Amino acid sequence: MQLNFQTPIEYLKGVGPKKAILLQKELQIYNLADLIQYYPFRYEDRTSFHKIIEVEEDLSYVQLKGYIQSPKIVAKGKKRLVAHLKDDTGIITLVWFQKIQNILKQLKPNLLYQVFGKPTIYNGIYTLVHPEFEIFNPESVQEKKLIPVYHTTEKLKANQMDSRYLRSIQKNLLEQFPSHLVETLPNYLREQYKITDKRTALSNVHFPNDFQILQKASFRLKFEELFYIQLKLLQTRQLRLEKQIGDPYTDIKLLHYFYETSMPFPLTAAQKRVVKEIYADLRSGKQMNRLLQGDVGSGKTIVAFLAMLIVIGSGAQVAMMAPTEILAEQHYKKLKEFASSLSLRIAILTGSTKSSERKKILEELAKGDLQIIVGTHSLINDAVIFQKLGLAIIDEQHRFGVMQRAKLWQKENITAPHVLIMSATPIPRTLAMTLYGDLDISIIDEMPAGRKPTKTLHYYDAQRLKVFRFIKDQISLGRQVYIVYPLIEESAKMDYKNLMDGYESICRAFPEIPLSIIHGKMKASDKEYEMQRFAKGETKIMVATTVIEVGVNVPNASVMIIENADRFGLSQLHQLRGRVGRGQDQAYCILMTEYKLGTKSRDRIQALVSTNNGFEIADMDLRLRGPGDLMGIQQSGLLELKIADLSKDTHILEIARDAAKSVIKQDPLLENSHHHILKQRLEHTKNMSWGNIG
Ligand code: ADP
Ligand code: MG
């Protein structure tokens, strides 16, 4: 039978109908293409040997060479065959529970054996259970190479379909390699980036001769996977740029005036760079679609304001949308402060704007009397009509979906406004390039000078009295304190009880200190009232659930206590911590947990204690949790990668993106004959996973 990649798996030698069903159910392997893309997750090196003295429990396997001593069947307890292997550095125990008569016959004295297995400690002694063994033969070692290891499941193993089985069917597949396997990257790119051809890469990723060959093969496959994603994203971006004109805003007199007369502080180099990047977009005649990333406190607001001035100075209006009312309010205040020296009209529109006020705002917007409107979702309402909207700034805080972002201002049937998305959740570069790869990205990677980094400490619940004393001292120095409790949907009831219990115990501990409390069950107006009291310094301690996570700015609050810190995600903890350290005083973030902590929780807490850098935190979050879980990003099709790993393959991603960039730059529609492969595959993969083979 002539095989091709769509051939159902059951027709492969060594599979058959019964095993095919198991492969489908357990590993989603339906056809030959699925199988060949079921890559090993590690490799065993059978080309070299360990000495017995080097054996450690955390080695996933060892290969040893030595003489067998005193094999005997032990009947006490579970019947087993026990032998010892001796080399010139030590002795290790070998144990078998099955087929023991048979194995006993094969174990001969005075012959050199090679033995392979996973070391464990058994009754305090290093042991290999059910090791593979054979008489040592230097020539066969030469042939042994690296052995691929595949993930299997309990069910597969119960049907004798273990890693070794998968290895054997991969071998069968490669031997009958479908003849129609085509190269999927243009030759010139393969030459430029020294990329192995596809056939060789597939063959070597399963059965590499050595690590160098493996590395070449996996580079090829990872590159391809990432390259096609980037190609798609960059093509989308390029076509949008070509189609989507944007009004050019070139008049920077207002910006200069503000800069010369009213800048409250010198910009950091990063802020300057980003303003230039935005200005280049605004004047280009193409619609801007830019993501502005910067850690909490890095100064995104002033950058947004300067961008506004370019647009306003050129005669158009700007809108700024925030995910919550509290945040919209804060942006509004801050922008108003910046704008106070300029005669700009600025207003805020949210769900709680009174209808008379609302009416007035809408009229002024339509007439062009208002230059800046700040708001929540209310801004996307159909009734909101601008005289000329030139720039929409979206403070994303990872609450607005990507879809919403796209639809946002489409009702404007005139020229689409420029769009600047601000995100205070630093995303690792690899993830940003993949999730927001169709946008341009600006990064503020520098904090304003003179900031004192927040000190982060980890305390156990048992040390609470000490923490209370610390709170008291800080308050007597004039500072204010947040105490934050987790609120997780699934356990909301318990969490509220926790919050209330905590609140009561704080009341008891600080009878003379005025407190505020904010939680999600309160009415917006009550929350606002409490927030205001705290902001004015009338209350000294704010007990809250994570509602304060987003954007709240009280510079005098310099201490944050986070209860049950292990229940928060890493990025979320970092976000919370960003609420303090906004003023002149040394800020503290104290993470409270029980003494008993899982390894992962401990790693998270440790990560937070060790760095204040949001991008580093995001990288760690990515490593600890994987991209799927990061910041609740849905497992989007984009992130289902077969071989590349966004937490590790940063370098390959950069190369793939550069390659895709140069292709799209030369030939955005992929019309050149040497790009036909690319065009074909992009169309082909439209509705399929990216790595699909053909
Ligand atoms: P975020 O990036 O979190 O939105 P903000 O824009 O709110 O940060 O800025 C945080 C604080 O730092 C604000 O009080 C802001 O006025 C101040 N700030 C911003 N840029 C600078 C700078 N270059 N020098 C000094 N202070 C700055
Ligand atoms: Mg901000």
XYZ file of C-alpha atoms and ligand atoms in Angstrom:
722
model
C 0.000 0.000 0.000
C 1.201 3.459 -0.882
C 1.289 5.476 2.322
C 0.738 9.152 2.594
C 0.470 11.373 5.613
C -3.292 11.268 5.672
C -3.252 7.484 5.827
C -5.043 6.344 8.982
C -2.679 5.072 11.616
C -4.128 1.568 11.595
C -2.495 0.773 8.258
C 0.982 1.294 9.583
C 2.994 -1.865 10.188
C 2.800 -2.717 13.874
C -0.462 -0.919 14.569
C -3.687 -2.479 13.285
C -7.285 -1.594 14.193
C -7.190 -2.285 17.954
C -4.056 -0.346 18.712
C -5.176 2.401 16.340
C -8.209 3.051 18.515
C -6.027 3.349 21.592
C -3.610 5.693 19.855
C -6.520 7.879 18.813
C -8.142 7.936 22.205
C -5.066 8.316 24.323
C -2.757 10.424 22.198
C -4.994 11.910 19.485
C -2.903 10.207 16.843
C -5.190 9.565 13.897
C -2.951 9.465 10.885
C 0.680 9.199 9.919
C 1.188 12.939 10.071
C 0.011 12.940 13.680
C 2.388 10.140 14.525
C 5.468 11.666 12.996
C 4.715 14.865 14.857
C 4.435 13.003 18.113
C 7.905 13.979 19.175
C 10.039 12.427 21.926
C 10.103 14.448 25.129
C 13.604 13.327 26.019
C 16.420 11.098 24.855
C 18.506 8.520 26.598
C 22.155 8.589 25.854
C 23.319 4.992 25.321
C 26.668 6.026 23.924
C 28.323 6.696 27.226
C 28.576 5.077 30.642
C 28.298 6.262 34.193
C 30.556 4.963 36.931
C 28.681 3.392 39.809
C 30.022 6.037 42.150
C 28.319 8.715 40.037
C 24.862 7.247 40.477
C 22.376 9.667 42.009
C 18.709 9.349 42.611
C 17.697 12.330 40.501
C 19.275 10.941 37.333
C 16.444 9.804 35.117
C 18.544 6.851 33.948
C 22.077 5.505 34.127
C 24.048 3.206 31.890
C 26.688 1.181 33.746
C 29.346 -1.360 32.837
C 30.459 -4.069 35.251
C 30.492 -7.651 36.463
C 27.467 -9.440 37.909
C 27.905 -10.853 41.386
C 25.936 -13.300 43.497
C 22.605 -13.414 41.685
C 20.012 -15.203 43.806
C 16.300 -15.537 44.211
C 14.976 -14.140 47.462
C 11.715 -15.667 48.626
C 11.181 -13.576 51.744
C 8.582 -10.909 51.094
C 7.811 -10.461 47.433
C 9.669 -13.100 45.444
C 12.459 -11.478 43.514
C 15.818 -11.888 41.857
C 18.596 -9.847 43.430
C 22.063 -9.399 41.959
C 24.901 -6.902 42.229
C 26.855 -5.091 39.613
C 30.428 -4.151 40.402
C 32.759 -1.785 38.589
C 36.035 -0.285 39.744
C 34.228 2.415 41.708
C 31.521 0.514 43.595
C 28.653 -1.898 43.739
C 24.965 -1.359 42.971
C 21.970 -3.644 43.527
C 19.874 -4.970 40.651
C 16.358 -6.330 41.264
C 13.837 -8.120 39.080
C 10.338 -9.209 40.051
C 9.200 -10.796 36.817
C 10.519 -13.583 34.584
C 13.142 -14.154 37.223
C 14.087 -17.761 36.350
C 14.694 -16.683 32.811
C 16.811 -13.708 33.777
C 18.784 -15.726 36.316
C 19.914 -18.043 33.516
C 21.244 -15.093 31.524
C 23.388 -13.670 34.305
C 26.869 -15.174 33.936
C 29.898 -14.570 36.161
C 33.171 -13.149 34.764
C 31.546 -11.415 31.834
C 31.353 -7.698 31.364
C 27.746 -6.485 31.169
C 26.179 -3.199 30.257
C 23.159 -2.351 32.347
C 20.606 0.396 31.893
C 17.928 1.626 34.273
C 16.530 4.260 36.561
C 18.304 4.534 39.907
C 16.184 4.545 43.049
C 17.040 4.235 46.694
C 15.636 1.080 48.224
C 16.185 0.457 51.923
C 18.928 3.044 51.790
C 20.773 1.314 48.949
C 21.043 2.432 45.324
C 19.061 -0.006 43.222
C 18.079 -0.470 39.606
C 14.687 -2.146 39.341
C 14.144 -4.191 36.189
C 17.194 -2.830 34.406
C 17.851 -3.689 30.798
C 21.096 -5.602 30.436
C 23.273 -7.324 27.867
C 26.795 -8.559 27.505
C 29.018 -5.603 26.754
C 29.966 -5.290 23.117
C 31.909 -2.181 22.128
C 30.612 -2.328 18.579
C 26.966 -2.353 19.514
C 27.568 0.634 21.756
C 28.809 2.504 18.713
C 25.488 1.840 17.038
C 23.339 2.637 19.992
C 23.046 6.407 19.582
C 20.365 8.312 21.446
C 17.181 6.518 22.333
C 13.999 8.604 22.022
C 11.542 8.477 24.918
C 7.853 9.183 24.246
C 5.094 10.066 26.663
C 2.560 7.308 27.020
C -0.403 6.766 29.309
C -1.258 4.122 31.880
C -3.825 2.693 29.538
C -1.349 2.396 26.698
C 1.214 0.776 28.948
C -1.363 -1.743 30.113
C -1.691 -2.726 26.450
C 2.052 -3.126 25.926
C 2.163 0.200 24.143
C 4.982 1.849 26.049
C 7.667 4.221 24.858
C 9.530 1.317 23.323
C 6.457 0.435 21.273
C 6.071 4.001 20.030
C 9.718 3.924 19.121
C 9.151 0.811 17.034
C 6.219 2.233 15.083
C 8.050 5.499 14.489
C 10.829 3.375 13.058
C 8.379 1.542 10.800
C 6.948 4.822 9.661
C 10.334 6.289 8.868
C 11.345 3.171 6.953
C 8.298 3.433 4.724
C 8.558 7.157 4.603
C 5.749 8.496 2.482
C 7.214 9.520 -0.797
C 5.244 12.711 -1.132
C 6.848 14.435 1.821
C 7.649 17.875 0.518
C 9.958 20.501 1.798
C 7.956 23.255 3.491
C 10.523 26.025 3.616
C 11.994 27.781 0.581
C 15.541 26.735 -0.241
C 16.946 30.203 0.008
C 15.707 30.507 3.587
C 17.123 27.115 4.452
C 20.460 28.173 3.108
C 20.371 31.529 4.808
C 19.567 30.099 8.224
C 21.449 26.816 7.742
C 18.319 24.784 8.188
C 18.212 21.024 7.727
C 15.793 19.699 5.127
C 12.475 18.470 6.391
C 12.923 14.784 5.749
C 16.240 14.670 7.558
C 14.900 16.749 10.412
C 11.901 14.490 10.976
C 14.027 11.416 10.819
C 16.668 12.822 13.160
C 14.324 14.227 15.721
C 13.116 10.689 16.355
C 16.392 8.835 15.918
C 19.338 11.192 16.324
C 22.878 9.864 16.230
C 24.097 12.420 18.679
C 23.014 15.568 20.452
C 24.402 17.844 17.796
C 22.337 16.215 15.099
C 19.326 16.306 17.382
C 19.809 19.966 17.997
C 19.873 20.690 14.274
C 16.742 18.667 13.682
C 14.774 20.231 16.484
C 15.944 23.683 15.478
C 14.507 23.078 12.044
C 11.146 21.901 13.357
C 10.812 24.608 15.990
C 11.845 27.247 13.516
C 9.234 26.093 11.061
C 6.488 26.028 13.632
C 7.255 29.515 14.915
C 8.053 30.907 11.484
C 4.630 30.121 10.099
C 2.891 31.744 13.048
C 4.974 34.855 12.611
C 4.457 34.837 8.878
C 0.714 34.823 9.388
C 0.781 37.570 12.022
C 3.133 39.779 10.077
C 1.216 39.314 6.883
C -1.969 40.328 8.668
C -0.209 43.360 10.012
C 1.278 44.283 6.658
C -1.996 43.962 4.790
C -3.701 46.043 7.441
C -1.032 48.704 7.120
C -1.485 48.804 3.393
C -5.233 48.956 3.537
C -5.787 50.825 6.722
C -4.904 54.407 6.219
C -4.757 56.632 9.257
C -4.939 60.387 9.350
C -1.454 61.802 9.636
C -0.967 63.900 12.772
C 2.133 65.954 12.381
C 1.670 69.123 14.374
C 3.755 68.927 17.510
C 3.638 72.566 18.579
C 1.295 71.811 21.479
C 3.501 68.953 22.583
C 6.564 71.207 22.488
C 4.797 73.953 24.365
C 3.838 71.560 27.131
C 7.295 70.020 27.144
C 9.009 73.392 27.483
C 6.682 74.959 30.035
C 4.898 72.322 32.074
C 6.656 68.960 32.098
C 6.428 67.871 35.738
C 9.601 65.767 35.522
C 12.219 64.813 32.949
C 11.261 61.776 30.900
C 13.265 58.621 31.210
C 15.194 57.518 28.132
C 12.680 54.707 27.657
C 9.744 57.109 27.766
C 11.410 59.354 25.201
C 12.072 56.436 22.898
C 8.461 55.298 23.126
C 7.052 58.778 22.470
C 9.192 58.903 19.331
C 7.905 55.508 18.222
C 4.332 56.681 18.677
C 4.947 59.930 16.893
C 6.430 58.086 13.938
C 3.204 56.060 13.720
C 0.887 59.023 14.116
C 2.497 60.985 11.338
C 2.887 58.029 8.986
C -0.502 58.171 7.287
C -1.063 54.567 8.361
C -3.262 53.575 11.232
C -1.283 52.941 14.409
C -1.896 49.680 16.255
C 0.609 49.693 19.035
C 0.938 47.911 22.333
C 2.619 49.921 25.058
C 4.037 47.698 27.742
C 5.592 48.859 30.948
C 5.760 47.708 34.492
C 3.520 49.278 37.096
C 4.871 52.730 37.890
C 7.052 52.971 34.797
C 5.129 56.063 33.690
C 2.796 55.083 30.890
C 0.272 57.817 31.623
C 2.530 60.705 30.707
C 3.472 58.918 27.495
C -0.201 58.537 26.673
C -0.731 62.200 27.442
C 2.077 63.302 25.143
C 0.619 61.171 22.372
C -2.713 62.878 23.001
C -1.099 66.270 22.620
C 0.171 65.394 19.161
C -3.312 64.434 18.041
C -5.096 67.300 19.779
C -2.531 69.771 18.502
C -3.350 68.549 15.030
C -7.040 69.215 15.543
C -8.581 65.874 16.532
C -10.014 64.320 19.704
C -8.777 61.474 21.869
C -10.496 58.839 23.974
C -9.041 56.807 26.791
C -10.808 53.716 27.974
C -10.145 51.909 31.249
C -11.501 48.594 32.527
C -13.043 49.933 35.751
C -14.592 53.145 37.022
C -11.976 53.578 39.709
C -9.246 53.398 37.118
C -11.031 55.683 34.698
C -11.392 58.156 37.541
C -7.689 58.003 38.273
C -6.693 58.458 34.667
C -9.067 61.365 34.471
C -7.545 63.077 37.497
C -4.015 62.519 36.346
C -4.695 63.746 32.817
C -6.517 66.762 34.154
C -3.537 67.570 36.292
C -1.183 67.298 33.315
C -3.561 69.344 31.174
C -4.146 72.067 33.745
C -1.648 74.455 32.195
C -3.160 74.004 28.752
C -6.625 75.168 27.953
C -7.887 71.699 27.112
C -11.382 70.423 27.776
C -11.501 66.998 29.329
C -14.375 64.923 30.700
C -15.148 61.513 32.136
C -17.962 59.225 31.069
C -18.819 56.068 32.995
C -21.858 54.015 33.911
C -22.490 56.256 36.881
C -22.335 59.578 35.047
C -25.645 61.399 35.649
C -27.845 61.626 32.614
C -27.887 65.434 32.454
C -24.106 65.461 32.626
C -23.940 62.684 30.101
C -26.101 64.568 27.666
C -23.871 67.568 27.908
C -20.737 65.522 27.393
C -22.160 63.810 24.320
C -23.090 67.143 22.775
C -19.690 68.605 23.408
C -17.994 65.529 21.998
C -20.060 65.735 18.833
C -19.320 69.409 18.403
C -15.634 68.941 19.057
C -15.624 71.129 22.169
C -14.183 68.328 24.268
C -10.698 67.226 23.366
C -10.199 64.373 25.813
C -12.771 61.887 26.988
C -11.892 59.281 29.595
C -14.221 56.436 30.421
C -15.074 52.826 30.821
C -16.847 50.536 28.413
C -19.513 53.226 28.191
C -17.341 54.838 25.556
C -18.136 52.161 22.986
C -21.822 52.948 23.241
C -23.444 53.931 19.958
C -24.585 57.242 21.370
C -20.981 58.331 21.745
C -20.171 60.253 18.599
C -17.056 62.262 18.071
C -16.526 65.183 15.839
C -13.192 63.658 14.921
C -11.684 60.844 16.951
C -7.997 60.688 16.159
C -6.618 58.398 18.852
C -8.102 55.725 21.076
C -6.044 54.648 24.054
C -7.090 51.453 25.731
C -5.753 50.659 29.155
C -6.073 46.965 28.855
C -5.090 45.459 32.192
C -5.838 42.133 30.539
C -9.577 42.552 30.908
C -10.592 43.427 27.419
C -10.566 40.551 25.022
C -8.676 40.674 21.818
C -11.921 40.516 19.893
C -13.342 43.530 21.630
C -10.172 45.357 20.934
C -10.561 44.723 17.240
C -14.211 45.702 17.078
C -13.852 48.690 19.267
C -14.058 51.675 17.022
C -15.239 50.083 13.849
C -18.508 51.949 13.984
C -16.492 54.956 12.978
C -16.970 54.596 9.284
C -14.623 57.445 8.624
C -10.893 56.832 8.923
C -10.231 54.500 11.831
C -8.520 56.229 14.739
C -5.012 55.326 15.774
C -5.018 52.765 18.549
C -2.638 52.550 21.489
C -3.127 49.689 23.891
C -1.489 50.079 27.278
C -0.789 47.021 29.350
C 0.513 47.035 32.888
C 0.888 43.306 32.826
C 4.328 42.729 31.477
C 4.239 39.835 29.086
C 7.405 37.952 28.235
C 8.648 38.952 24.819
C 8.040 35.540 23.351
C 4.439 35.613 24.395
C 3.902 39.194 23.302
C 5.333 38.427 19.879
C 2.899 35.578 19.572
C -0.240 36.987 21.160
C 0.168 40.537 19.963
C 2.420 39.729 17.031
C 0.214 41.651 14.627
C 0.724 44.818 16.663
C 3.772 46.961 17.027
C 5.174 46.841 20.500
C 6.775 49.583 22.561
C 8.328 48.764 25.897
C 9.149 51.077 28.789
C 11.835 49.054 30.467
C 13.158 51.631 32.874
C 11.799 53.130 36.093
C 11.885 56.874 36.781
C 15.035 57.840 38.640
C 15.056 58.000 42.411
C 12.466 55.327 43.037
C 13.205 53.157 46.022
C 12.452 49.571 45.111
C 9.785 47.993 47.288
C 11.189 45.577 49.867
C 9.382 42.280 49.724
C 9.398 39.961 52.727
C 7.904 36.580 53.441
C 6.395 35.928 56.881
C 4.548 32.947 58.286
C 1.151 33.309 59.911
C 2.752 32.450 63.241
C 4.796 35.658 63.028
C 1.689 37.809 62.797
C 2.321 39.724 66.020
C 5.616 40.900 64.660
C 3.892 42.032 61.471
C 1.242 43.881 63.485
C 3.969 45.689 65.391
C 5.547 46.662 62.111
C 2.215 48.010 60.856
C 1.814 50.041 64.003
C 5.291 51.528 63.647
C 4.746 52.451 60.032
C 1.433 54.122 60.804
C 3.025 56.116 63.612
C 5.540 57.309 61.009
C 2.569 58.624 59.039
C 2.236 55.866 56.446
C -0.827 53.950 55.339
C -1.265 50.233 54.914
C -3.154 47.867 52.614
C -4.124 44.439 53.874
C -5.249 42.251 51.009
C -7.214 39.023 51.123
C -7.671 36.600 48.257
C -11.074 36.222 46.720
C -11.320 33.243 44.473
C -14.619 32.596 42.725
C -14.802 28.930 43.645
C -14.433 29.529 47.335
C -16.034 32.956 47.534
C -18.041 32.215 50.674
C -15.052 31.057 52.671
C -13.042 33.929 51.353
C -15.572 36.501 52.524
C -15.585 34.866 55.916
C -11.785 35.054 55.957
C -11.885 38.694 54.993
C -14.416 39.521 57.699
C -12.586 37.495 60.346
C -9.398 39.232 59.347
C -11.083 42.611 59.493
C -12.364 41.915 63.009
C -9.003 40.788 64.276
C -7.413 43.904 62.813
C -10.062 46.051 64.524
C -9.168 44.354 67.787
C -5.443 44.706 67.250
C -5.656 48.396 66.284
C -8.600 49.772 68.275
C -7.416 53.362 67.990
C -6.661 53.346 64.258
C -9.376 54.237 61.675
C -9.864 51.479 59.108
C -11.516 51.124 55.711
C -12.811 47.987 54.122
C -13.587 47.363 50.459
C -14.905 44.214 48.866
C -16.798 43.170 45.785
C -20.185 42.869 47.492
C -20.298 46.560 48.345
C -22.126 49.089 46.213
C -19.908 51.069 43.894
C -20.710 54.291 45.709
C -19.775 52.808 49.098
C -16.539 51.501 47.673
C -15.799 54.876 46.220
C -16.551 56.539 49.569
C -14.159 54.234 51.432
C -11.537 54.635 48.749
C -11.776 58.392 49.047
C -11.445 58.283 52.841
C -8.329 56.210 52.487
C -6.930 58.361 49.689
C -7.416 61.473 51.835
C -5.620 59.798 54.723
C -8.665 59.753 56.986
C -8.294 56.029 57.400
C -4.899 54.436 57.863
C -5.505 50.821 57.003
C -7.382 49.559 53.976
C -8.603 45.994 54.288
C -9.602 44.734 50.873
C -10.036 41.915 48.447
C -8.265 42.236 45.151
C -10.536 45.037 43.939
C -7.602 47.309 44.615
C -5.467 45.310 42.243
C -6.166 47.553 39.346
C -4.500 50.902 39.147
C -5.331 52.460 42.514
C -2.880 55.189 43.370
C -2.397 56.350 46.957
C 1.240 57.445 47.189
C 1.210 57.622 50.981
C 0.259 53.965 51.271
C 3.658 52.341 51.485
C 2.959 49.016 53.140
C 1.075 46.103 51.671
C 0.309 42.939 53.562
C -0.933 40.081 51.373
C -2.730 37.336 53.274
C -2.632 33.765 51.960
C -0.152 34.980 49.403
C 0.328 31.458 48.092
C -3.183 31.542 46.675
C -2.397 34.327 44.237
C -0.703 33.911 40.890
C 2.743 35.318 40.441
C 1.785 38.071 38.031
C -1.153 39.000 40.215
C 1.058 39.331 43.275
C 3.384 41.545 41.325
C 0.462 43.638 40.180
C -0.733 44.058 43.750
C 2.700 44.974 44.962
C 2.724 47.759 42.406
C 0.111 49.591 44.503
C 2.839 50.566 46.951
C 6.153 52.246 46.258
C 4.523 55.196 44.538
C 5.695 57.838 46.947
C 8.949 59.001 48.486
C 8.974 56.537 51.390
C 10.523 53.115 51.511
C 7.746 50.702 50.615
C 7.210 47.190 51.938
C 5.282 44.245 50.643
C 4.787 41.461 53.159
C 3.659 38.079 51.926
C 1.909 36.042 54.595
C 1.550 32.274 54.302
C 1.248 29.212 56.433
C 4.471 27.475 57.332
C 3.601 24.502 55.178
C 3.912 25.353 51.508
C 4.137 23.341 48.309
C 7.319 23.623 46.268
C 5.632 25.614 43.535
C 4.109 28.096 45.965
C 7.437 28.482 47.651
C 9.072 29.133 44.267
C 6.521 31.821 43.491
C 6.978 33.555 46.816
C 10.745 33.302 46.450
C 10.578 34.779 42.958
C 8.693 37.767 44.258
C 11.068 38.315 47.133
C 14.033 38.160 44.769
C 13.028 40.675 42.085
C 10.921 43.753 41.410
C 11.226 43.499 37.666
C 7.861 42.723 36.095
C 9.333 41.215 32.978
C 11.464 38.838 35.011
C 8.406 37.903 37.037
C 6.436 37.282 33.882
C 9.216 35.093 32.538
C 9.195 33.058 35.716
C 5.440 32.825 35.622
C 5.727 31.505 32.101
C 8.294 28.929 33.166
C 6.377 27.855 36.261
C 2.936 27.676 34.750
C 3.399 27.474 31.010
C 1.878 29.904 28.538
C -1.629 28.449 28.740
C -2.152 29.513 32.314
C -0.364 32.775 32.205
C -2.675 35.610 33.174
C -5.656 33.490 32.333
C -4.883 33.596 28.642
C -7.110 31.058 27.032
C -5.378 28.211 25.385
C -5.725 29.887 22.055
C -4.945 27.996 18.890
C -1.803 30.059 18.621
C -0.311 28.614 21.724
C -0.805 24.969 20.922
C 2.675 24.269 19.824
C 3.898 20.792 19.022
C 7.594 21.202 19.496
C 8.552 24.791 20.213
C 8.274 26.016 23.789
C 7.681 29.718 24.270
C 9.265 29.611 27.690
C 12.529 28.227 26.342
C 12.859 28.886 22.646
C 13.079 32.656 22.745
C 16.132 32.686 20.554
C 14.573 30.562 17.830
C 11.448 32.691 17.944
C 13.507 35.810 17.350
C 15.184 34.235 14.356
C 11.883 32.977 12.978
C 10.319 36.383 13.390
C 13.205 38.088 11.610
C 12.961 35.616 8.767
C 9.218 36.118 8.479
C 9.704 39.863 8.585
C 12.102 39.868 5.677
C 9.838 37.619 3.633
C 6.798 39.810 4.205
C 8.774 42.932 3.513
C 9.855 41.683 0.090
C 6.654 39.984 -0.826
C 3.632 40.592 1.405
C 1.232 38.548 -0.696
C 3.742 35.737 -1.163
C 3.445 35.907 -4.913
C 7.039 35.231 -5.920
C 7.491 31.727 -7.193
C 9.961 30.846 -4.455
C 7.305 31.806 -1.912
C 4.616 29.553 -3.314
C 5.286 26.934 -0.688
C 4.653 29.528 1.981
C 1.466 30.806 0.458
C 0.135 27.329 -0.012
C 0.841 26.335 3.517
C -0.601 29.480 5.033
C -3.827 28.811 3.210
C -3.671 25.173 4.064
C -3.162 25.794 7.762
C -5.888 28.390 8.029
C -8.198 26.055 9.819
C -5.659 23.684 11.190
C -3.019 23.651 13.801
C 0.096 25.485 12.806
C 2.437 22.608 12.791
C 0.396 20.564 10.417
C 2.505 18.630 8.118
C 0.897 18.290 4.782
P 2.004 53.370 35.116
O 2.997 52.994 34.066
O 1.881 52.336 36.177
O 0.676 53.803 34.552
P 2.094 56.073 35.946
O 1.988 56.667 34.615
O 0.884 56.070 36.812
O 2.656 54.601 35.848
O 3.320 56.741 36.712
C 3.625 56.428 38.028
C 4.088 57.665 38.759
O 5.377 58.057 38.302
C 3.182 58.839 38.540
O 3.070 59.538 39.738
C 3.926 59.636 37.482
O 3.591 60.994 37.529
C 5.367 59.410 37.851
N 6.310 59.498 36.735
C 6.105 59.065 35.470
N 7.207 59.286 34.708
C 8.116 59.865 35.505
C 9.459 60.339 35.299
N 10.071 60.260 34.108
N 10.103 60.869 36.362
C 9.503 60.950 37.560
N 8.253 60.546 37.813
C 7.563 59.995 36.803
Mg -1.292 53.373 34.942
